[in-house]
Coordinates of C-alpha atoms and ligand atoms in Angstrom, one line a residue:
X15 CA 29.8 -4.7 18.8
X16 CA 31.9 -2.2 20.8
X17 CA 33.2 0.8 19.0
X18 CA 36.8 0.6 17.8
X19 CA 37.9 4.0 19.0
X20 CA 37.5 5.8 22.4
X21 CA 34.3 6.3 24.3
X22 CA 32.7 8.8 24.1
X23 CA 32.9 9.7 20.5
X24 CA 32.2 12.8 18.4
X25 CA 28.6 13.7 17.6
X26 CA 28.0 13.9 13.9
X27 CA 25.5 16.5 12.6
X28 CA 22.9 13.9 11.6
X29 CA 23.1 12.4 15.1
X30 CA 22.5 15.9 16.5
X31 CA 19.4 16.2 14.3
X32 CA 18.3 12.7 15.3
X33 CA 18.5 13.6 18.9
X34 CA 16.5 16.7 18.3
X35 CA 13.8 14.5 16.7
X36 CA 13.9 12.0 19.7
X37 CA 13.6 14.9 22.1
X38 CA 10.7 16.5 20.3
X39 CA 8.9 13.2 20.0
X40 CA 9.5 12.1 23.6
X41 CA 8.3 15.5 24.8
X42 CA 5.0 14.6 23.0
X43 CA 5.0 10.8 23.8
X44 CA 5.3 11.0 27.5
X45 CA 2.5 13.5 28.2
X46 CA 0.1 11.8 25.7
X47 CA 0.5 8.5 27.5
X48 CA 0.9 9.6 31.1
X49 CA -1.0 12.9 31.3
X50 CA -4.7 13.6 30.9
X51 CA -7.8 11.7 32.0
X52 CA -7.1 8.5 30.0
X53 CA -3.5 8.3 31.2
X54 CA -1.8 4.9 31.6
X55 CA -0.4 4.2 35.0
X56 CA 2.8 3.0 33.6
X57 CA 5.0 3.1 30.5
X58 CA 8.4 1.9 29.5
X59 CA 11.2 3.6 27.5
X60 CA 13.7 0.9 26.3
X61 CA 16.9 1.3 24.4
X62 CA 18.7 -1.7 22.9
X63 CA 21.8 0.3 22.0
X64 CA 22.0 3.0 24.7
X65 CA 25.5 4.3 24.2
X66 CA 27.5 6.1 27.0
X67 CA 24.9 8.9 27.6
X68 CA 27.3 11.6 26.4
X69 CA 29.3 12.7 23.3
X70 CA 32.6 14.6 23.0
X71 CA 31.9 18.2 23.9
X72 CA 29.4 17.1 26.6
X73 CA 26.4 16.7 24.4
X74 CA 23.8 14.4 26.0
X75 CA 23.1 11.0 24.6
X76 CA 19.7 9.5 24.1
X77 CA 19.1 8.1 27.6
X78 CA 19.7 11.5 29.1
X79 CA 17.5 13.2 26.5
X80 CA 14.7 10.7 27.4
X81 CA 14.9 11.3 31.1
X82 CA 15.0 15.1 30.6
X83 CA 11.9 14.9 28.3
X84 CA 10.0 13.0 30.9
X85 CA 10.8 15.3 33.8
X86 CA 10.1 18.4 31.7
X87 CA 6.7 17.2 30.3
X88 CA 5.3 15.0 33.1
X89 CA 5.7 17.0 36.3
X90 CA 3.2 14.6 38.0
X91 CA 5.5 12.1 39.8
X92 CA 2.7 9.5 40.1
X93 CA 2.9 7.4 36.9
X94 CA 5.5 4.7 36.8
X95 CA 8.1 5.1 34.0
X96 CA 10.4 2.2 33.6
X97 CA 13.7 2.8 31.8
X98 CA 15.9 0.1 30.3
X99 CA 19.3 0.8 28.8
X100 CA 21.2 -2.1 27.2
X101 CA 24.6 -1.8 25.6
X102 CA 27.2 -4.5 24.9
X103 CA 30.3 -2.3 25.5
X104 CA 31.2 -2.2 29.2
X105 CA 32.8 1.3 28.8
X106 CA 29.4 2.6 27.6
X107 CA 27.4 1.1 30.5
X108 CA 29.9 2.4 33.0
X109 CA 29.9 5.8 31.5
X110 CA 26.2 5.9 31.3
X111 CA 25.9 5.2 35.0
X112 CA 28.4 8.0 35.7
X113 CA 26.4 10.4 33.4
X114 CA 23.2 9.6 35.2
X115 CA 24.8 10.2 38.6
X116 CA 26.3 13.5 37.5
X117 CA 23.2 14.8 35.6
X118 CA 20.8 13.7 38.3
X119 CA 22.8 13.8 41.6
X120 CA 19.6 13.4 43.6
X121 CA 17.1 10.9 42.2
X122 CA 14.4 13.0 40.4
X123 CA 11.8 10.3 41.2
X124 CA 11.7 7.4 43.6
X125 CA 13.0 4.0 42.6
X126 CA 9.4 2.7 42.5
X127 CA 8.2 5.5 40.2
X128 CA 11.3 5.7 37.9
X129 CA 13.1 2.3 38.0
X130 CA 16.2 2.4 35.7
X131 CA 18.0 -0.7 34.6
X132 CA 21.4 -0.5 32.8
X133 CA 22.3 -3.9 31.3
X134 CA 25.6 -5.0 29.9
X135 CA 25.1 -7.3 26.9
X136 CA 23.7 -7.6 23.5
X137 CA 20.2 -6.3 22.6
X138 CA 19.3 -9.8 21.5
X139 CA 20.3 -11.3 24.8
X140 CA 19.2 -8.6 27.2
X141 CA 16.4 -6.4 26.0
X142 CA 13.5 -8.8 25.8
X143 CA 14.4 -10.6 29.1
X144 CA 14.7 -7.2 30.8
X145 CA 11.3 -6.1 29.5
X146 CA 9.9 -9.3 31.0
X147 CA 11.8 -8.8 34.3
X148 CA 10.5 -5.3 34.7
X149 CA 6.9 -6.3 33.9
X150 CA 6.8 -3.9 31.0
X151 CA 4.3 -5.7 28.8
X152 CA 0.6 -4.8 28.5
X153 CA 1.5 -1.2 29.0
X154 CA 3.0 1.2 26.4
X155 CA 6.6 0.6 25.4
X156 CA 8.7 2.9 23.2
X157 CA 11.7 0.9 22.0
X158 CA 14.6 2.9 20.6
X159 CA 16.9 0.6 18.6
X160 CA 19.8 2.8 17.6
X161 CA 22.5 0.3 16.5
X162 CA 25.3 1.2 14.2
X163 CA 22.9 0.6 11.4
X164 CA 23.1 -3.2 11.3
X165 CA 19.9 -3.7 13.4
X166 CA 20.9 -6.8 15.3
X167 CA 17.4 -7.2 16.7
X168 CA 15.2 -10.4 16.7
X169 CA 12.1 -10.4 14.6
X170 CA 10.3 -12.0 17.5
X171 CA 10.9 -8.9 19.6
X172 CA 9.5 -6.6 16.9
X173 CA 6.4 -8.9 16.7
X174 CA 5.9 -8.8 20.5
X175 CA 6.3 -5.0 20.5
X176 CA 3.9 -4.6 17.6
X177 CA 1.3 -6.7 19.4
X178 CA 1.7 -4.9 22.7
X179 CA -0.7 -2.0 23.4
X180 CA 0.4 1.5 22.3
X181 CA 3.9 0.4 21.6
X182 CA 6.2 1.9 19.1
X183 CA 9.7 1.4 17.7
X184 CA 12.3 3.9 16.4
X185 CA 15.0 2.1 14.5
X186 CA 18.3 3.4 12.9
X187 CA 19.0 1.6 9.7
X188 CA 22.3 1.8 7.9
X189 CA 21.6 0.7 4.3
X190 CA 25.3 1.1 3.6
X191 CA 26.1 -1.7 6.0
X192 CA 23.9 -4.2 4.1
X193 CA 25.1 -3.0 0.7
X194 CA 28.8 -3.3 1.6
X195 CA 28.6 -6.6 3.3
X196 CA 25.9 -8.5 1.4
X197 CA 28.2 -11.1 -0.1
X198 CA 29.9 -11.8 3.2
X199 CA 26.7 -12.0 5.3
X200 CA 25.4 -15.4 6.1
X201 CA 21.7 -16.4 6.6
X202 CA 21.8 -14.8 10.1
X203 CA 21.5 -11.4 8.4
X204 CA 18.1 -12.4 7.0
X205 CA 16.8 -12.4 10.5
X206 CA 17.0 -8.6 10.4
X207 CA 14.3 -8.9 7.7
X208 CA 12.2 -11.4 9.5
X209 CA 14.0 -14.3 7.8
X210 CA 13.2 -13.1 4.3
X211 CA 16.3 -13.2 2.0
X212 CA 14.7 -10.9 -0.6
X213 CA 16.9 -8.0 0.6
X214 CA 19.9 -9.8 -1.1
X215 CA 18.5 -8.8 -4.5
X216 CA 20.5 -5.6 -4.1
X217 CA 23.3 -7.7 -5.6
X218 CA 21.6 -7.5 -9.0
X219 CA 20.9 -3.7 -8.8
X220 CA 23.0 -1.2 -10.7
X221 CA 22.7 2.0 -8.7
X222 CA 23.3 2.9 -5.1
X223 CA 19.9 4.7 -5.0
X224 CA 18.1 1.5 -6.2
X225 CA 19.9 -0.6 -3.6
X226 CA 19.1 1.8 -0.7
X227 CA 15.5 2.0 -1.7
X228 CA 15.3 -1.8 -1.9
X229 CA 16.8 -2.3 1.6
X230 CA 14.3 0.3 3.0
X231 CA 11.4 -1.3 1.2
X232 CA 12.4 -4.7 2.6
X233 CA 12.7 -3.2 6.1
X234 CA 9.3 -1.5 5.9
X235 CA 7.8 -4.8 4.8
X236 CA 9.5 -6.5 7.8
X237 CA 8.0 -4.0 10.3
X238 CA 4.7 -4.2 8.6
X239 CA 4.7 -8.0 8.7
X240 CA 5.7 -7.9 12.3
X241 CA 2.4 -6.0 12.9
X242 CA 3.1 -2.3 12.8
X243 CA 0.2 -0.6 10.9
X244 CA 1.8 2.8 10.3
X245 CA 5.4 3.4 9.2
X246 CA 7.5 6.4 8.6
X247 CA 11.0 6.3 7.3
X248 CA 13.2 9.1 6.2
X249 CA 16.8 9.8 5.5
X250 CA 18.7 12.5 7.5
X251 CA 21.4 14.0 5.4
X252 CA 24.1 16.3 6.7
X253 CA 26.1 19.0 4.9
X254 CA 28.8 16.5 4.0
X255 CA 26.2 14.3 2.4
X256 CA 26.4 11.6 5.1
X257 CA 23.1 10.0 5.8
X258 CA 21.2 8.0 8.3
X259 CA 17.8 6.3 8.0
X260 CA 15.2 6.4 10.7
X261 CA 12.3 4.0 10.6
X262 CA 9.4 4.5 12.9
X263 CA 6.6 1.9 13.5
X264 CA 3.4 2.5 15.4
X265 CA -0.2 1.3 15.4
X266 CA -1.6 4.8 16.1
X267 CA -2.3 7.5 13.5
X268 CA -1.6 10.1 16.2
X269 CA 1.9 8.6 16.9
X270 CA 2.6 8.9 13.2
X271 CA 1.4 12.5 13.1
X272 CA 3.5 13.4 16.1
X273 CA 6.6 11.8 14.8
X274 CA 6.2 13.6 11.5
X275 CA 5.7 16.9 13.3
X276 CA 8.9 16.2 15.3
X277 CA 10.9 15.5 12.1
X278 CA 9.6 18.6 10.4
X279 CA 10.5 20.8 13.4
X280 CA 14.1 19.6 13.6
X281 CA 16.4 22.4 14.4
X282 CA 18.0 23.8 11.2
X283 CA 21.2 24.8 12.9
X284 CA 22.5 21.3 12.4
X285 CA 22.3 21.9 8.6
X286 CA 20.6 18.5 8.3
X287 CA 17.8 18.1 5.9
X288 CA 15.7 15.0 5.3
X289 CA 14.7 13.2 2.2
X290 CA 11.8 11.0 1.3
X291 CA 13.4 7.7 0.4
X292 CA 10.7 7.2 -2.2
X293 CA 11.6 10.3 -4.2
X294 CA 13.3 9.1 -7.4
X295 CA 15.4 12.2 -7.6
X296 CA 16.5 12.0 -3.9
X297 CA 16.0 15.8 -3.4
X298 CA 16.7 17.1 0.1
X299 CA 14.0 19.0 1.9
X300 CA 16.0 21.6 3.7
X301 CA 13.8 24.5 4.5
X302 CA 11.3 24.1 7.3
X303 CA 9.3 27.3 6.6
X304 CA 9.7 26.9 2.9
X305 CA 10.0 23.1 2.3
X306 CA 11.0 21.8 -1.0
X307 CA 7.7 20.6 -2.4
X308 CA 8.9 19.3 -5.7
X309 CA 9.4 15.7 -4.4
X310 CA 5.9 15.7 -3.0
X311 CA 4.6 17.0 -6.4
X312 CA 6.3 14.0 -8.1
X313 CA 4.8 11.6 -5.6
X314 CA 1.3 13.1 -6.0
X315 CA 1.6 13.0 -9.8
X316 CA 2.5 9.3 -9.6
X317 CA -0.3 8.7 -7.2
X318 CA -2.8 10.4 -9.5
X319 CA -1.5 8.4 -12.5
X320 CA -2.3 5.2 -10.7
X321 CA -5.8 6.3 -9.8
X322 CA -8.3 4.2 -11.5
X323 CA -11.2 6.6 -10.9
X324 CA -9.2 9.5 -12.4
X325 CA -10.4 12.1 -9.9
X326 CA -9.2 12.0 -6.3
X327 CA -10.4 13.9 -3.3
X328 CA -7.8 16.2 -1.8
X329 CA -8.5 14.7 1.6
X330 CA -7.4 11.3 0.2
X331 CA -4.2 12.8 -1.0
X332 CA -3.6 14.4 2.5
X333 CA -3.9 10.8 3.9
X334 CA -1.6 9.6 1.2
X335 CA 1.0 12.2 2.3
X336 CA 0.6 11.2 5.9
X337 CA 0.9 7.5 5.5
X338 CA 3.1 7.1 2.4
X339 CA 5.5 10.0 2.3
X340 CA 7.6 12.0 4.7
X341 CA 5.4 15.0 4.1
X342 CA 2.6 16.3 6.3
X343 CA -1.0 16.6 5.2
X344 CA -0.7 20.4 5.4
X345 CA 1.8 20.3 2.5
X346 CA -0.6 18.8 0.0
X347 CA -2.9 21.8 -1.0
X348 CA 0.2 24.1 -1.5
X349 CA 1.8 21.5 -3.7
X350 CA -1.4 20.8 -5.7
X351 CA -1.7 24.6 -6.3
X352 CA 1.8 24.6 -7.8
X353 CA 1.0 21.6 -10.0
X354 CA -2.2 23.2 -11.1
X355 CA -0.5 26.5 -11.9
X356 CA 1.9 24.5 -14.1
X357 CA -0.9 22.9 -15.9
X358 CA -0.2 19.4 -14.6
X359 CA -3.3 18.9 -12.5
X360 CA -6.9 20.0 -12.8
X361 CA -9.4 20.6 -10.0
X362 CA -13.2 20.5 -9.9
X363 CA -13.5 24.2 -8.8
X364 CA -11.3 27.3 -8.7
X365 CA -10.4 27.1 -4.9
X366 CA -8.6 24.0 -3.6
X367 CA -10.0 22.6 -0.4
X368 CA -9.9 19.4 1.5
X369 CA -13.2 18.4 -0.1
X370 CA -12.1 19.3 -3.7
X371 CA -11.4 16.7 -6.3
X372 CA -8.3 16.8 -8.5
X373 CA -7.0 14.7 -11.4
X374 CA -4.1 14.7 -13.9
X375 CA -4.5 17.4 -16.6
X376 CA -5.6 15.9 -19.9
Ligands
SAM416 C1 24.7 4.5 17.7 S1 25.4 4.1 19.2 C2 24.1 4.5 20.3 C3 23.9 5.9 20.6 C4 22.8 6.3 21.6 N1 21.6 5.7 21.3 C5 22.6 7.8 21.6 O1 21.9 8.3 20.7 O2 23.2 8.5 22.4 C6 25.3 2.4 19.2 C7 25.6 1.7 20.5 O3 25.3 0.3 20.4 C8 26.2 -0.5 21.1 N2 26.1 -1.8 20.4 C9 26.6 -2.2 19.2 N3 26.2 -3.5 19.0 C10 25.4 -3.8 20.0 C11 24.6 -5.0 20.3 N4 24.5 -6.0 19.5 N5 23.8 -5.0 21.4 C12 23.9 -4.0 22.3 N6 24.6 -2.8 22.1 C13 25.3 -2.8 20.9 C14 27.5 0.2 20.9 O4 28.4 -0.1 22.0 C15 27.1 1.7 20.9 O5 27.2 2.2 22.2

């Protein structure tokens, strides 16, 4: 769906933060896959909603960010990196071509080593055929699916990506889109959720927070059913309170850790914080060096409450933080110390270590 207004458009703060996360993640992803002794010979970076490659003010778009990350972190020109950029707005594909020519006036790598395809058409019609045409399968693929939030992407593509080796997806999800249009959306909208109409239950929910959480839960289930073992979703919130959800799917613990590191390092100049969508009080985690740990405290208390064996190893809670929250494992001991100081949690010894056991205070 082409944008109503002019191309390019302004870059909102949460988009700047999102780009910062993309860049940090790609600067890790490319060398992990293409450097070192176990390197793959080839990988593909594919965007289904590429945009024009530039924003008002000259800020780079995601395709440029990806190419720059590759050139910066993988100086060895040998591995083949295939790039696919799809967009259904001809103004965007044209401008993206111009941007690539002006940012990289001489080809940084040969056509064989860095084939780039810019395709005009919808993600549904073009992305999968182009992955086939470029022989991208059976090598790692990172698919960035950055739509306006409505995620017009087939479930089949998600399944194929989840089954493909070392492949990952980063998806922008606009919960508002589904909340606003639920009554007008036909069965086609269920395809976003793998054909499951359960997301429509938002109709019966009273608060915006409950609706947002439900859409996210349904989408997590969709990615999980498609075959992604590890998921990370978080909400980027800017100073005006406008938000954007990013959902990341991978089959590798290391991918999850690196994405989480990238999110926590996001440059604070954008004034964007992120929230754990599972935190019932929706508290924003603004400070990087001094993160708000109260939401993690609430999540840990809920986790301990559900623990049949009463005592839980701290290491288990570190994994819980990694797999089930936006927090990093490193945040857990600090948070538990705070909970213990407030008399909410007890531990088996005075120091708190990864091998310690904790339980809810009696
Ligand atoms: C959020 S913008 C992408 C921004 C870009 N990824 C970036 O970060 O620089 C969404 C883009 O998707 C395109 N678009 C919208 N619906 C589409 C569809 N069904 N298939 C392909 N492109 C679509 C729009 O033209 C727009 O350029």
